[in-house]
Every structure is written in structure tokens, then in C-alpha cells.
Coordinates of C-alpha atoms in Angstrom, one line a residue:
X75 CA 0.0 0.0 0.0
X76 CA 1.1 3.6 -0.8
X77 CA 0.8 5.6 2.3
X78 CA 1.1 9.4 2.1
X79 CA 2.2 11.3 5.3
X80 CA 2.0 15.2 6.0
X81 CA 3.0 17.4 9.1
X82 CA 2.5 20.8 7.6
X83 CA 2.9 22.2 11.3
X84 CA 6.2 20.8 12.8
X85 CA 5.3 21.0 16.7
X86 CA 6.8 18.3 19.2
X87 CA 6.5 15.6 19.3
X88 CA 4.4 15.1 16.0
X89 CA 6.9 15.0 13.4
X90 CA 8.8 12.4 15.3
X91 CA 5.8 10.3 16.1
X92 CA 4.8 10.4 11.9
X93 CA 8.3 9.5 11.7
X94 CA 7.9 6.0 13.9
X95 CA 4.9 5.2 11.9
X96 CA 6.4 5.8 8.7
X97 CA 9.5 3.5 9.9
X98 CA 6.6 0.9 11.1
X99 CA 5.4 1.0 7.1
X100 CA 8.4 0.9 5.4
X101 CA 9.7 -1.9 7.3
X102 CA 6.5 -4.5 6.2
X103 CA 7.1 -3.1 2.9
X104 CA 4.4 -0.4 2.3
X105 CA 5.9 2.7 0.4
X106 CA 5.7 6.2 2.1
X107 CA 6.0 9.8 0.5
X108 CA 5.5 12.9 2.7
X109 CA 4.0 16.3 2.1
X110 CA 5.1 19.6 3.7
X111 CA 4.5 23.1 3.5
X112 CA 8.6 24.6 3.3
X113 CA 7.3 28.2 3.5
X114 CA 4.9 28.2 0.7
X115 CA 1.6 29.6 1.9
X116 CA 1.8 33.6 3.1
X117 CA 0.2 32.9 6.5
X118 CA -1.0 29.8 8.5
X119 CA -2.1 28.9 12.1
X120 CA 1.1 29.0 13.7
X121 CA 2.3 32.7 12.1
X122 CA -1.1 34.2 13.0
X123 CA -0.7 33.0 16.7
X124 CA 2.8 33.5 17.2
X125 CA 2.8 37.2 15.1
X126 CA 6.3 36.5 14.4
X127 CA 7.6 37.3 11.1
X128 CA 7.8 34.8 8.0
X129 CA 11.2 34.2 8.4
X130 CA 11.9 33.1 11.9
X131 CA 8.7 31.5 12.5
X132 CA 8.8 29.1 8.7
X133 CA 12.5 28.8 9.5
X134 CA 11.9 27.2 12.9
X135 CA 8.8 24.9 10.9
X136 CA 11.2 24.0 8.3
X137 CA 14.3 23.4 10.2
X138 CA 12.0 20.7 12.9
X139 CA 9.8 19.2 9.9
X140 CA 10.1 16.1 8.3
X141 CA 12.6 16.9 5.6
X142 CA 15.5 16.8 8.7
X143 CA 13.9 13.4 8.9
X144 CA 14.0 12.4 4.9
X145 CA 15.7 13.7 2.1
X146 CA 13.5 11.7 -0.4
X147 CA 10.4 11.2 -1.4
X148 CA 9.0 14.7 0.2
X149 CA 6.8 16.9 -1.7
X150 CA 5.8 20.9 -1.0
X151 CA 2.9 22.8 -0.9
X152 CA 2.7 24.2 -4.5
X153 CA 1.8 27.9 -5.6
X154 CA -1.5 26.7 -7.6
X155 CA -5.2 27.5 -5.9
X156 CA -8.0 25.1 -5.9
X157 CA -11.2 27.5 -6.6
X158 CA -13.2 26.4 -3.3
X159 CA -16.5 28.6 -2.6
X160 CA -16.6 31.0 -0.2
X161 CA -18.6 29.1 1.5
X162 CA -16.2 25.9 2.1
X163 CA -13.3 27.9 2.7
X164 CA -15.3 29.7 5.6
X165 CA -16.1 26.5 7.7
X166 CA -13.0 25.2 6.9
X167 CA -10.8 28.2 8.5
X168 CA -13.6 28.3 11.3
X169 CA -12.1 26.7 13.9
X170 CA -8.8 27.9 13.4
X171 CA -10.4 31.6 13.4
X172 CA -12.4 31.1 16.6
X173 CA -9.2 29.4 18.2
X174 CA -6.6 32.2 17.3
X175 CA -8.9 35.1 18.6
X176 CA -10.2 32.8 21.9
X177 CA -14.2 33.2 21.4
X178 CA -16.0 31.2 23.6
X179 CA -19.5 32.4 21.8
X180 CA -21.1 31.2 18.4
X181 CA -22.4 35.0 18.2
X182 CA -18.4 36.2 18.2
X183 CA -17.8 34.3 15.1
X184 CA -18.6 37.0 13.0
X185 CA -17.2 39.8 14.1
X186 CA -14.8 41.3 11.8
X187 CA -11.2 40.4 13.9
X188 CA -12.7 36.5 13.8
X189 CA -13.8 37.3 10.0
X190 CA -10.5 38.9 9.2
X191 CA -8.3 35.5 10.2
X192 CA -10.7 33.4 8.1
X193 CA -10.2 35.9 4.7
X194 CA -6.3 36.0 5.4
X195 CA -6.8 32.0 5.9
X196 CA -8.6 31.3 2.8
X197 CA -5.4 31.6 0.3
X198 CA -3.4 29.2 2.1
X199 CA -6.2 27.0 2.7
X200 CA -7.1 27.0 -1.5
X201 CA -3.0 26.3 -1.8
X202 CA -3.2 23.4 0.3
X203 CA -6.1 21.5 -0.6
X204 CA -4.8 21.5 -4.5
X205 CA -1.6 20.8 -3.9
X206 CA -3.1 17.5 -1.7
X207 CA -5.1 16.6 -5.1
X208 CA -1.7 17.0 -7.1
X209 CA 0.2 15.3 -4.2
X210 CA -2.4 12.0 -4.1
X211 CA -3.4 11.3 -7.9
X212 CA 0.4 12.0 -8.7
X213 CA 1.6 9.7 -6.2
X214 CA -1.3 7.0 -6.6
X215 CA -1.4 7.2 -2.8
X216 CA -4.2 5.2 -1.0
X217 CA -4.3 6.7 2.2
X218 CA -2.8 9.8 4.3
X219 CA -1.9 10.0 7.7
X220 CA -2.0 13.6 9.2
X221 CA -0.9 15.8 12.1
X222 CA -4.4 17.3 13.7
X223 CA -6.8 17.6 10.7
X224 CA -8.4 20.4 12.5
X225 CA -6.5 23.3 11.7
X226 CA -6.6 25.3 8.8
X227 CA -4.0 23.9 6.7
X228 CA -4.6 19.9 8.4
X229 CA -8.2 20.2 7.6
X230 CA -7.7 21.8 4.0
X231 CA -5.5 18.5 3.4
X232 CA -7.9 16.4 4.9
X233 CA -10.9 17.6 2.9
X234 CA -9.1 17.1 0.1
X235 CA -8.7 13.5 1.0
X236 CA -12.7 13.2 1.7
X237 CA -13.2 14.6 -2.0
X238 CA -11.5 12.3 -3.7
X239 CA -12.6 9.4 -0.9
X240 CA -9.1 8.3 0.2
X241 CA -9.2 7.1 3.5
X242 CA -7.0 9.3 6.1
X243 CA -6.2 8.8 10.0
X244 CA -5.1 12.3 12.0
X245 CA -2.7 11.9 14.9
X246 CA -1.7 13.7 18.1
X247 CA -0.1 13.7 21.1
X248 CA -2.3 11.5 23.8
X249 CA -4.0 12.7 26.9
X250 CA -1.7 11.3 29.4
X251 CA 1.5 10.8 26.8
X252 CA 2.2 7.5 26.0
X253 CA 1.2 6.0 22.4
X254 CA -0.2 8.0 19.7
X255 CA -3.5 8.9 19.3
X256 CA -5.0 8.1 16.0
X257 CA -8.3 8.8 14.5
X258 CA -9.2 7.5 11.1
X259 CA -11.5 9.6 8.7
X260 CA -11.7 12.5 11.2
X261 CA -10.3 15.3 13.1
X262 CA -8.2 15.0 16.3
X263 CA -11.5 16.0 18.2
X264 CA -14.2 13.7 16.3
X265 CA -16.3 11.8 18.8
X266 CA -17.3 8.5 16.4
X267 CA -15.0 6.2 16.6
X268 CA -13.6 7.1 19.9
X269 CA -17.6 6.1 21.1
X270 CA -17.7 3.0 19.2
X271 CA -14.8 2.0 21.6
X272 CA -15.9 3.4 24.4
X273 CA -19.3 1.2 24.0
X274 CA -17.4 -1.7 23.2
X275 CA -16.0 -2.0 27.0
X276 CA -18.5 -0.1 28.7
X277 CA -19.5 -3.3 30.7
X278 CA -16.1 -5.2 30.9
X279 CA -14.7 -5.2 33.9
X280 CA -10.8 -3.9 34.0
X281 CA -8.2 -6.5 35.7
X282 CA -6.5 -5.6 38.8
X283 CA -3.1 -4.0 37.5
X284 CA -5.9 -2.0 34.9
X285 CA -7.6 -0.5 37.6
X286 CA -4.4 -0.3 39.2
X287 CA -3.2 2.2 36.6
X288 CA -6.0 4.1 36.0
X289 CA -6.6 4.9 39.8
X290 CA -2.7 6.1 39.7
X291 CA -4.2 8.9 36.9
X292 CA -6.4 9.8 39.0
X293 CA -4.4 9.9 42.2
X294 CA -1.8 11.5 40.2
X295 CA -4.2 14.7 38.8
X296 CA -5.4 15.0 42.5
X297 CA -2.1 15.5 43.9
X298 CA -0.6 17.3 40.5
X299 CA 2.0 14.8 39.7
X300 CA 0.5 14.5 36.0
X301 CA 3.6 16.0 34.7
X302 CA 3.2 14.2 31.2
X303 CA 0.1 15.7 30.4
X304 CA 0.1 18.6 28.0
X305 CA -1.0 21.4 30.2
X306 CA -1.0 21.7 33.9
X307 CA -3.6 24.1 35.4
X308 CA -4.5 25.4 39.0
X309 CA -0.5 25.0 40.0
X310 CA 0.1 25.7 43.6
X311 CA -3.4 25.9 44.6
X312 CA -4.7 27.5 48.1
X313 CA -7.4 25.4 50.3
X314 CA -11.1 26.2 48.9
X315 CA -13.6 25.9 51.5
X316 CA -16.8 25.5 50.3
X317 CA -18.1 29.7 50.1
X318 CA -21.4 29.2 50.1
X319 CA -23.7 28.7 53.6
X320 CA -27.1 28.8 51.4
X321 CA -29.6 25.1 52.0
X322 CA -29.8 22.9 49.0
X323 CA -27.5 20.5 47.1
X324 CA -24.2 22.3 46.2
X325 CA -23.5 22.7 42.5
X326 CA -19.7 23.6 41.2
X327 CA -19.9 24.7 37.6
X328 CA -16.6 23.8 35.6
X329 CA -16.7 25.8 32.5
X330 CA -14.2 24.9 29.4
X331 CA -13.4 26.9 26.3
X332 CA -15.4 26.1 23.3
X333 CA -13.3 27.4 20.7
X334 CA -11.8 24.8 19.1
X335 CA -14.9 23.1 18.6
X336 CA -16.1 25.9 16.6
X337 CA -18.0 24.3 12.9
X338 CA -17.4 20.7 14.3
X339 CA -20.7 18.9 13.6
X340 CA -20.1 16.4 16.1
X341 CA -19.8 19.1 19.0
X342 CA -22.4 21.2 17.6
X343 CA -25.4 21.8 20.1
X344 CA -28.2 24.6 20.1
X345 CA -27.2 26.9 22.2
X346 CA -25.1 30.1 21.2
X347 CA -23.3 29.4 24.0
X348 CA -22.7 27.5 27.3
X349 CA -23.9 29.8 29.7
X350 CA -27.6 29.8 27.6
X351 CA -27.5 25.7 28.4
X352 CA -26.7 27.0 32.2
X353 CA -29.5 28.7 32.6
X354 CA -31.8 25.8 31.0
X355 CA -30.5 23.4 32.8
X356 CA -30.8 24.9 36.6
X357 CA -35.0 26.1 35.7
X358 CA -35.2 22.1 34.0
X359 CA -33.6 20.8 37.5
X360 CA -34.8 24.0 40.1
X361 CA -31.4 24.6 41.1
X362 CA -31.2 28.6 42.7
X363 CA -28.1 30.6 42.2
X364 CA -27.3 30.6 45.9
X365 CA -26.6 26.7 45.4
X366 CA -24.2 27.8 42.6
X367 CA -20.5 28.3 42.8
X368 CA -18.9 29.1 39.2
X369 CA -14.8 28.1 38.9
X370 CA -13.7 30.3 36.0
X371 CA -11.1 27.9 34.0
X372 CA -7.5 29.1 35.0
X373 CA -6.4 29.0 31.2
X374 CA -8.7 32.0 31.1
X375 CA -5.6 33.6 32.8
X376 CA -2.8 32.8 30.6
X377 CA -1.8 34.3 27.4
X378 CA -1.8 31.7 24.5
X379 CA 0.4 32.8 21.4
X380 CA -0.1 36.5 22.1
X381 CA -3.9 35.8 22.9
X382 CA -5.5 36.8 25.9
X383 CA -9.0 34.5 27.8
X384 CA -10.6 37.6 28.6
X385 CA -13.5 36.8 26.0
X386 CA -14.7 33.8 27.6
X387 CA -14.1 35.2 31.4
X388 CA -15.8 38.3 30.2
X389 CA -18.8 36.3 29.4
X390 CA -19.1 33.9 32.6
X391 CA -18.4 36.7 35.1
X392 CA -21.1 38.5 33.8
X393 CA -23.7 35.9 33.6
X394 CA -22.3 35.0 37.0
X395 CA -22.9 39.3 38.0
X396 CA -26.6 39.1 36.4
X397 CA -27.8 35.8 38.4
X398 CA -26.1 36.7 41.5
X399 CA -24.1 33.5 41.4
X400 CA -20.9 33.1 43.7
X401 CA -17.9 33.7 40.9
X402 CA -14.1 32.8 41.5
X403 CA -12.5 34.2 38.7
X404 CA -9.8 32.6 36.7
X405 CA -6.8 34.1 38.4
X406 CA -7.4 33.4 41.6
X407 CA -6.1 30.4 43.5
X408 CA -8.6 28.4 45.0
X409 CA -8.1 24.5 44.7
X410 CA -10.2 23.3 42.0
X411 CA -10.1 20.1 43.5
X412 CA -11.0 21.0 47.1
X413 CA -14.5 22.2 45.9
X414 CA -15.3 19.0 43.1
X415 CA -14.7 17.2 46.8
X416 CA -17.2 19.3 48.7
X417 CA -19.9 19.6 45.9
X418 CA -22.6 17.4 45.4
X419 CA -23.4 18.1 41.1
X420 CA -20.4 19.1 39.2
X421 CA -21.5 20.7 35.7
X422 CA -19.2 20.7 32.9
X423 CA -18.9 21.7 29.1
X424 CA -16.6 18.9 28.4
X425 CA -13.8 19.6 30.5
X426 CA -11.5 17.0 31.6
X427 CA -12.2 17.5 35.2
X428 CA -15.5 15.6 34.8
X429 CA -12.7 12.6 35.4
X430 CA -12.1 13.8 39.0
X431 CA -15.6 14.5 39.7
X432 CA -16.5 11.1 38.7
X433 CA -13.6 9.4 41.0
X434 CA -15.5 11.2 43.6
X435 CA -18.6 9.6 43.1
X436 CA -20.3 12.5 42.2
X437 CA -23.3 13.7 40.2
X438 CA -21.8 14.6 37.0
X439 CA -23.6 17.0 34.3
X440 CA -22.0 17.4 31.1
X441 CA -24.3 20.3 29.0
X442 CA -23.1 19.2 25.0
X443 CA -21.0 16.4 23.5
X444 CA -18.0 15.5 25.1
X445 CA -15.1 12.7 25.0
X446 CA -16.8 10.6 27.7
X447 CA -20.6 11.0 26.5
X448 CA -20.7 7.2 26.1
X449 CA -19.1 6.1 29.2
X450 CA -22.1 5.9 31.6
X451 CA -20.7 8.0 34.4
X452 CA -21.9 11.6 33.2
X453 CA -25.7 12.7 33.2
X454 CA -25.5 13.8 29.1
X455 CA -27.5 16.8 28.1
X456 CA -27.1 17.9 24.4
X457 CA -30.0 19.9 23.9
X458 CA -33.1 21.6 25.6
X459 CA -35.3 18.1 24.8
X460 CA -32.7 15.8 26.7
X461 CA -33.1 18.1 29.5
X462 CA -36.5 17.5 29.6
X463 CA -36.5 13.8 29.3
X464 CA -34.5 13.9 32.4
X465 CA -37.6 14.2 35.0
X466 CA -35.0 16.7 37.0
X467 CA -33.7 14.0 38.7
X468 CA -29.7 13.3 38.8
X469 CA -29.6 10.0 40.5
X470 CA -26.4 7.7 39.4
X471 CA -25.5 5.5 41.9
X472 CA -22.0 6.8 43.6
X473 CA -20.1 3.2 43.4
X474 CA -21.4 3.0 39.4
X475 CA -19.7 6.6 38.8
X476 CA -16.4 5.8 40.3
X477 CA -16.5 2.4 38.6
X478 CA -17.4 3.5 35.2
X479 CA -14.8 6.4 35.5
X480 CA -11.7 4.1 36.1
X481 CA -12.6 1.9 33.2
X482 CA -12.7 5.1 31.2
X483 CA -9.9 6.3 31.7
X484 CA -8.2 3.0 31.2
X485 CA -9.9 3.0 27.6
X486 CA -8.6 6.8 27.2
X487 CA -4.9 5.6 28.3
X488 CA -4.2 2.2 27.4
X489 CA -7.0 1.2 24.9
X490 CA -7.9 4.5 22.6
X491 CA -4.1 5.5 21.9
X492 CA -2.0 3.6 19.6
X493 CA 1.6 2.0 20.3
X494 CA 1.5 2.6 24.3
X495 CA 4.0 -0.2 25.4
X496 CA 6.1 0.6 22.3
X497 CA 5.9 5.0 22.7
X498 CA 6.7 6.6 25.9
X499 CA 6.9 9.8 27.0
X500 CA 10.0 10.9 28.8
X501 CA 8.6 14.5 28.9
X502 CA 6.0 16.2 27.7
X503 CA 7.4 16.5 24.1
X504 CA 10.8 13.9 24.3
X505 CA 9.6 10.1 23.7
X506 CA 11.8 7.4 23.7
X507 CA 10.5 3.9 21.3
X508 CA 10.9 0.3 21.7
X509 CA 10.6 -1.7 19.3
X510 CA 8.0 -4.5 18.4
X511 CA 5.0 -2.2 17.3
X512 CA 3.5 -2.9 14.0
X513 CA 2.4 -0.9 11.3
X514 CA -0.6 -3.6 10.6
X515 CA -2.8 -1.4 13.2
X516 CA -2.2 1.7 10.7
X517 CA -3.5 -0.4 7.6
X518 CA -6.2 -1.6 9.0
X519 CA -7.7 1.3 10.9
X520 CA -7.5 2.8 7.0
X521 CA -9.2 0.0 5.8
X522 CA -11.8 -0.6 8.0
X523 CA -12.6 3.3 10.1
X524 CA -12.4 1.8 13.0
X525 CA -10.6 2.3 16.3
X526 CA -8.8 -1.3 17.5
X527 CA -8.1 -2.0 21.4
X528 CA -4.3 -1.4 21.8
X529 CA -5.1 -3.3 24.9
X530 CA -8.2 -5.4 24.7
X531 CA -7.9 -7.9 27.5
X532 CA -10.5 -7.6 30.3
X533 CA -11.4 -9.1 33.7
X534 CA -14.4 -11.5 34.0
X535 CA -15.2 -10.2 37.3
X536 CA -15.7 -6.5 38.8
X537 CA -14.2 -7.9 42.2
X538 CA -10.9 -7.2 40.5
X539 CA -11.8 -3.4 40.3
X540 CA -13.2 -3.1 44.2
X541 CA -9.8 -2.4 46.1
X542 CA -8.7 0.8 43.6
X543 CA -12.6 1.5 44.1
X544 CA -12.8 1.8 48.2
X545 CA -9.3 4.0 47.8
X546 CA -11.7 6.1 45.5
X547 CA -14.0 6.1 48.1
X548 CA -11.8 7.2 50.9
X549 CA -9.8 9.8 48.8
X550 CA -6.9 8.0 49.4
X551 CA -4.9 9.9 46.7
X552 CA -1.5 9.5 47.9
X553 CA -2.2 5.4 47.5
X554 CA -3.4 5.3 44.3
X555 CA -1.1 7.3 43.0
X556 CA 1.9 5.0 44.6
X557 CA 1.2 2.5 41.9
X558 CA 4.2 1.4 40.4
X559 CA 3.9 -0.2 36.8
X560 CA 6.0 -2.1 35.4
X561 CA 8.6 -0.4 33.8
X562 CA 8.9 -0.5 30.1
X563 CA 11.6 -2.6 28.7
X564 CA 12.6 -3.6 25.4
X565 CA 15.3 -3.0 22.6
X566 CA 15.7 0.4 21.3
X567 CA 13.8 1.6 18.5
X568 CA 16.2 4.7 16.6
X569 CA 14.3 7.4 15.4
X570 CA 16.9 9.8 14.3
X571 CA 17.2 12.9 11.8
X572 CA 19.6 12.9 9.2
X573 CA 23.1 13.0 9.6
X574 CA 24.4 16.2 11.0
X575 CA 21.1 17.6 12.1
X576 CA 21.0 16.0 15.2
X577 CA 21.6 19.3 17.2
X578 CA 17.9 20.5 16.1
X579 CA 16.1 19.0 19.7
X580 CA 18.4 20.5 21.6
X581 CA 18.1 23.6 20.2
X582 CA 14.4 23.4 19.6
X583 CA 14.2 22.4 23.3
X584 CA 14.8 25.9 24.3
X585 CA 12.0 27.4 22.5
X586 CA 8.2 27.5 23.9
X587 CA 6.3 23.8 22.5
X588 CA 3.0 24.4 20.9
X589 CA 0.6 27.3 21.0
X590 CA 2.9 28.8 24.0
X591 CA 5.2 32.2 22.9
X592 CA 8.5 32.4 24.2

């Protein structure tokens, strides 16, 4: 099979990771080109966030992408334009636009500084996609492998692939770092596949060192030792007592931005915006404001590219002002996890945090799609008529919460991502490889659209789950996250660039990862 890869971004640890999978191809015999932008469009995600100029910030791009990797068989973005409507090239820069300018509102997406990325957008994005057509029928490739797939330049390649029905799989970085997360025939956020999977194990109990590990994820997020995960919020936290004396259940609202979900069908929902599904939610479920606490999201707080979060904690501190609900803003201190532990309904957006809220046996509200939707530990609202079906009652058994949270997070860990005993992280962007990963998993998941275990056994009995459960119960954090797995061992796998260009990591190393500026 002819397998096309493409990085047109070069952050860590991508480039290396399409470089493992390429190696996995090559060596069962498929052929591999690559694809990669070297400077050719005037303006892309990463320039518009960073605001550097053309020739530092494509330097830096070219200097980490794949052709320090290969010196054959790579092909660049061309000049030519594909003639795509206005229409197509507007959704398909919408999520990059909304992303670069922070809006946490569907009624922002208009205004002319979110309008203004999506023009400036549109050239690159007509480069790309033509350049993809040229780069497949050329090539007689049969299926692409992609960084993202959401971003402007990803998603122009990746549309191109749907037109012309080739079969594609995005990858990124996982949640907790090891393996490689791989979706086939969507973006790095679509929900399909990932819920196929998640059904598939919903009821199978995880074996003892399973449970094991997942309860060390969570007793490792509690405690802040989840130092491989991509961002680390609410550092050095100050003891939150719960604020509120008012009667009534206490409900903790844990907003998340919306803004990379912007034009995704699969996270579209009917309100504008979160805080409308807020208010339709307490009236549906008679829950006052002086029940209410509201945790503004820390990232709120922090400058991404040369972006400010005041756009979404403009927007919740005022609803928060106009309903007379208790607000701790972004910037403040207060222990996120101190108050998930003293509330008694946690609402979310889709935030990760619905994972400690869960451990804690509590009643979890998620208002839209979200990763976990299928996992039977969140009460699911996606529109106004779901929150009427619900009868206003949030009543999930406490031991079924905890339980179904540790098996998904196992699923999310060890099951969902790609490659885990054969791809660990070292650090947030340095991996080492071992080898005895196959690239058969990357064929087939092209063939077929589905998702395979990378870890499908299971235990026949939930008593192997109860011991991680009762440290749930108790909060014993410090014991979960004591686990010790078993340490990866194997024989090297090499993934090394070309000769002489080995001094690119270390000098890469110094510079911000990602979306950060520095």
C-alpha cells in the first residue's frame, strides 16, 4: 500500500511520532512519500498565533519538519489554488479563526477580527487542498496520515482526502503521553470512533493492575504529579472551602473553552453558548443561584500565542454578576479540586475535570458532547429536549460513577491510543521507542474506520476493580497514586534525523512547545 504522510505544522513531538509510523510502514514493505509546506503559503495557524515574522517562525517549521527526517520522497505545498466557494473555505478556517482570537461564543464568530483570520486564511487554505489533489493522484497514494486535521491547513489537506474518498487517520499527542492517538476519517477532536470503543468495553470489567493504573491517573491529577500531560492548570493551589452557607445541594460549575470546537458537527449543540444551556439546565432541574459556585477555567488567565481569555471570562463573570451566582474568577487560587470534593453536582462543558468528579462519586452533568458521553458516568445533556427527558432527577449511583470512571480512563490511556507499550513519553514533548509495534494497526484502521483495542484484555469479574474502588471512596490519593507499573523494557527503536542535524532537539528544546510564545 502507498501511504502518504504530511506534518504541515512541525510541533513536538508530531513529526517524530509520523516518523515512527512511517519506519513501522516501510519496514512491512508499504511505500511512504510525505508532504510539507517549506514556507509556501503567506500565512497559517502557527504565524497568525505566534505574530512572528515569515522568516523566523517558517525557518523554525522547516528546520524541525520532516525533511530533517528524509531527504527523499517529500513533496511541497505548491503555488496553484483550488477555486473552493466562499462558502467551504469559511467553515474550513472556522475553527482555526475562533481558536486564534479565543471566542467562547457562536455569536463572536462574526465579528470582523474573527472574520479577518478566516479571509487572510482562505489563500493558504485553496494552496493546500490543490496541492493535496496533485500530491495523491500523482503519487497514486491510497491513504494519508495527518498531524491534527483540524487546523486550517490539516483540515484543507484532509478535505481534500474526503473529496477524492481516500481514506486518512489524524494523529496527536495523547492525553496522558504515551502511544499516539489516531483517529481514522476525522479530526483530532471527532467523537465517532472514539464512542464505538468506548461502547465496546462499557460493561467489561478492567483486571486488577488495569484498575491499578487508571486509579494512579487519577491519584496523580489529585495530587498534581500528572507531569506528562500537556497542560498543567491550577498550580500551587490554596485550600477552597466550600463559600457558600445557602440550603440545597451544592453545585460547582466547571466551564471549558469552546473554541476549538467551533464548525465541528459532532460538538455542535443549540445553544449560542454555554452559559444559555446554564441557565436551561438549573430552571429544567430547580437549582437557585445561591446553590451555585462558578470556577472560572484558569487558562482563562494565561496568554496563548499573544492571545488573551478575557473573551470567555468576560462572558461567565457577567452571567455570573446578572444571576447573583458566587464567581471565582480565573486568576485566583482556589483549589479546584477542594470544591469538586465538597460539591454534590459538578456541571461541565466537556472539560477534563469531569474525570475527578466522577472518582469522587459524584453527580456529573455534562451540557453538549463530550469525549466521555458514552461512558455511563456523566448525566448527558445535548439539547433543551434531553433536558426535559431527564424528569429533573440526577440520581447515578455513587459506586457505578467511580466504577465507570476508572474503566474510562483506562480505555482513554491504554485502549484508545495507539503504540503505548512501544511509545513513551520521557517528557511532555521527548519520547523514547521500543521496538515490536506494527504498522498492521495503521492499515487496517485505514481499511476498515475503526478504532482497534491497543489493549483489549479484560477481567471476568468486577471484584478485580473493588480495592482501587474503596481507595476512591476514601480519597486515598497518595495510595493510588503510589502504583508502580511495570517499567517499560525492550530494545531500542532509533528514530533519528539525518546526519548532522542531530543538534535540532536541543536547540528546539529551548523554545516554547505548541501554541505557548516564548
Amino acid at each position: 500500500m502507498k501511504i502518504g504522510l504530511a506534518n504541515l505544522f512541525s510541533f513536538r513531538p508530531h513529526v517524530e511520532h509520523l516518523e515512527f509510523m512511517a519506519q513501522l510502514l516501510e519496514k512491512e514493505g508499504h511505500e511512504v512519500v510525505f508532504l510539507t509546506c517549506d514556507s509556501a503559503v503567506a500565512t497559517c495557524y502557527t504565524r497568525e498565533l505566534r505574530g512572528r515574522s515569515r522568516v523566523r517562525e517558517c525557518a523554525q517549521c522547516i528546520v524541525g519538519g520532516v525533511r530533517s527526517f528524509r531527504s527523499h520522497g517529500v513533496s511541497a505545498i505548491g503555488k496553484q489554488s483550488a477555486n473552493l466557494t466562499e462558502a467551504e473555505l469559511d467553515k474550513l478556517a472556522l475553527s482555526s479563526s475562533a481558536t486564534l482570537t479565543r471566542t467562547e461564543s457562536e455569536r463572536e464568530w462574526d465579528e470582523p477580527e474573527v472574520q479577518g483570520i478566516r479571509k487572510r486564511l482562505a489563500g493558504p487554505i485553496n494552496q493546500v487542498y490543490q496541492s493535496t489533489r496533485d500530491w495523491i493522484i500523482n503519487e497514486g497514494i491510497e491513504g494519508v496520515i495527518c498531524f491534527n486535521g483540524r487546523m486550517d491547513l490539516p483540515r484543507a489537506l484532509t478535505y481534500a482526502c474526503e473529496q477524492l474518498g481516500v481514506p486518512y487517520i489524524t494523529h496527536e499527542r495523547t492525553w496522558f503521553g504515551d502511544g499516539i492517538q489516531l483517529i481514522p476519517n476525522g479530526n483530532c477532536l471527532s467523537l465517532a470512533a472514539l464512542g464505538e470503543l468506548v461502547r465496546e468495553f462499557d460493561d467489561k470489567p478492567l483486571t486488577a493492575s488495569q484498575a491499578s493504573h487508571a486509579g494512579k491517573l487519577i491519584g496523580d491529577r489529585f495530587l498534581q504529579k500528572n507531569s506528562l500531560e500537556w497542560r498543567l492548570y491550577n498550580k500551587s493551589p490554596e485550600p477552597a472551602p466550600w463559600p457558600l452557607k445557602t440550603p440545597g445541594k451544592r453545585v460547582l460549575v466547571l466551564p471549558s473553552s469552546k473554541n476549538e470546537f467551533a464548525g465541528h458537527d459532532e460538538w455542535r449543540t443549540e445553544w449560542a453558548d454555554n452559559t444559555e444551556a446554564l441557565d436551561d439546565f438549573f430552571e429544567a432541574y430547580n437549582i437557585e443561584s445561591g446553590q451555585v459556585v462558578l470556577r472560572c477555567h484558569p487558562n482563562w488567565a494565561e496568554t496563548i500565542g499573544s492571545v488573551k481569555g478575557n473573551r470567555s471570562l468576560d462572558l461567565y463573570t457577567e452571567w455570573a454578576s446578572l444571576r447573583g451566582i458566587h464567581c471565582i474568577r480565573s486568576e485566583e487560587k482556589a483549589n479546584t479540586y477542594d470544591l469538586i470534593q465538597q460539591a454534590d453536582i459538578v456541571v461541565m462543558n466537556g472539560g477534563s475535570s469531569a474525570v475527578e468528579a466522577g472518582a469522587c462519586g459524584k453527580q456529573v452533568v455534562c451540557l453538549g458532547p463530550s469525549t466521555y458521553q458514552e461512558a455511563g458516568f456523566v448525566h448527558v445533556f445535548r439539547s433543551r429536549e434531553e433536558l426535559r427527558a431527564g424528569n429533573g432527577e440526577l440520581n447515578l449511583d455513587p459506586e457505578l460513577v467511580r466504577r465507570k470512571t476508572l474503566r474510562f480512563l483506562y480505555l482513554r490511556s491504554h485502549r484508545f491510543p495507539q503504540f503505548v507499550p512501544y511509545v513513551k513519553a520521557v517528557e511532555t514533548t521527548r519520547y523514547r521507542y521500543l521496538q515490536g509495534a506494527s504498522g498492521e494497526v495503521l492499515i487496517r484502521m485505514l481499511e476498515n474506520g475503526q478504532i482497534p483495542p491497543d489493549d483489549p484484555e479484560y477481567s471476568e469479574s468486577e471484584t478485580s476493580e473493588n480495592e482501587v474502588l474503596q481507595a476512591l471512596e476514601k480519597s486515598d490519593w497518595s495510595k493510588l497514586a503510589d502504583y508502580q507499573a511495570p517499567e517499560a523494557v525492550g530494545t531500542p527503536f532509533e528514530i533519528n534525523r539525518r546526519s548532522g542535524l542531530n543538534w535540532i532537539d536541543g536547540f528546539r528544546a529551548k523554545f516554547a512547545r505548541g501554541d505557548r510564545v516564548g
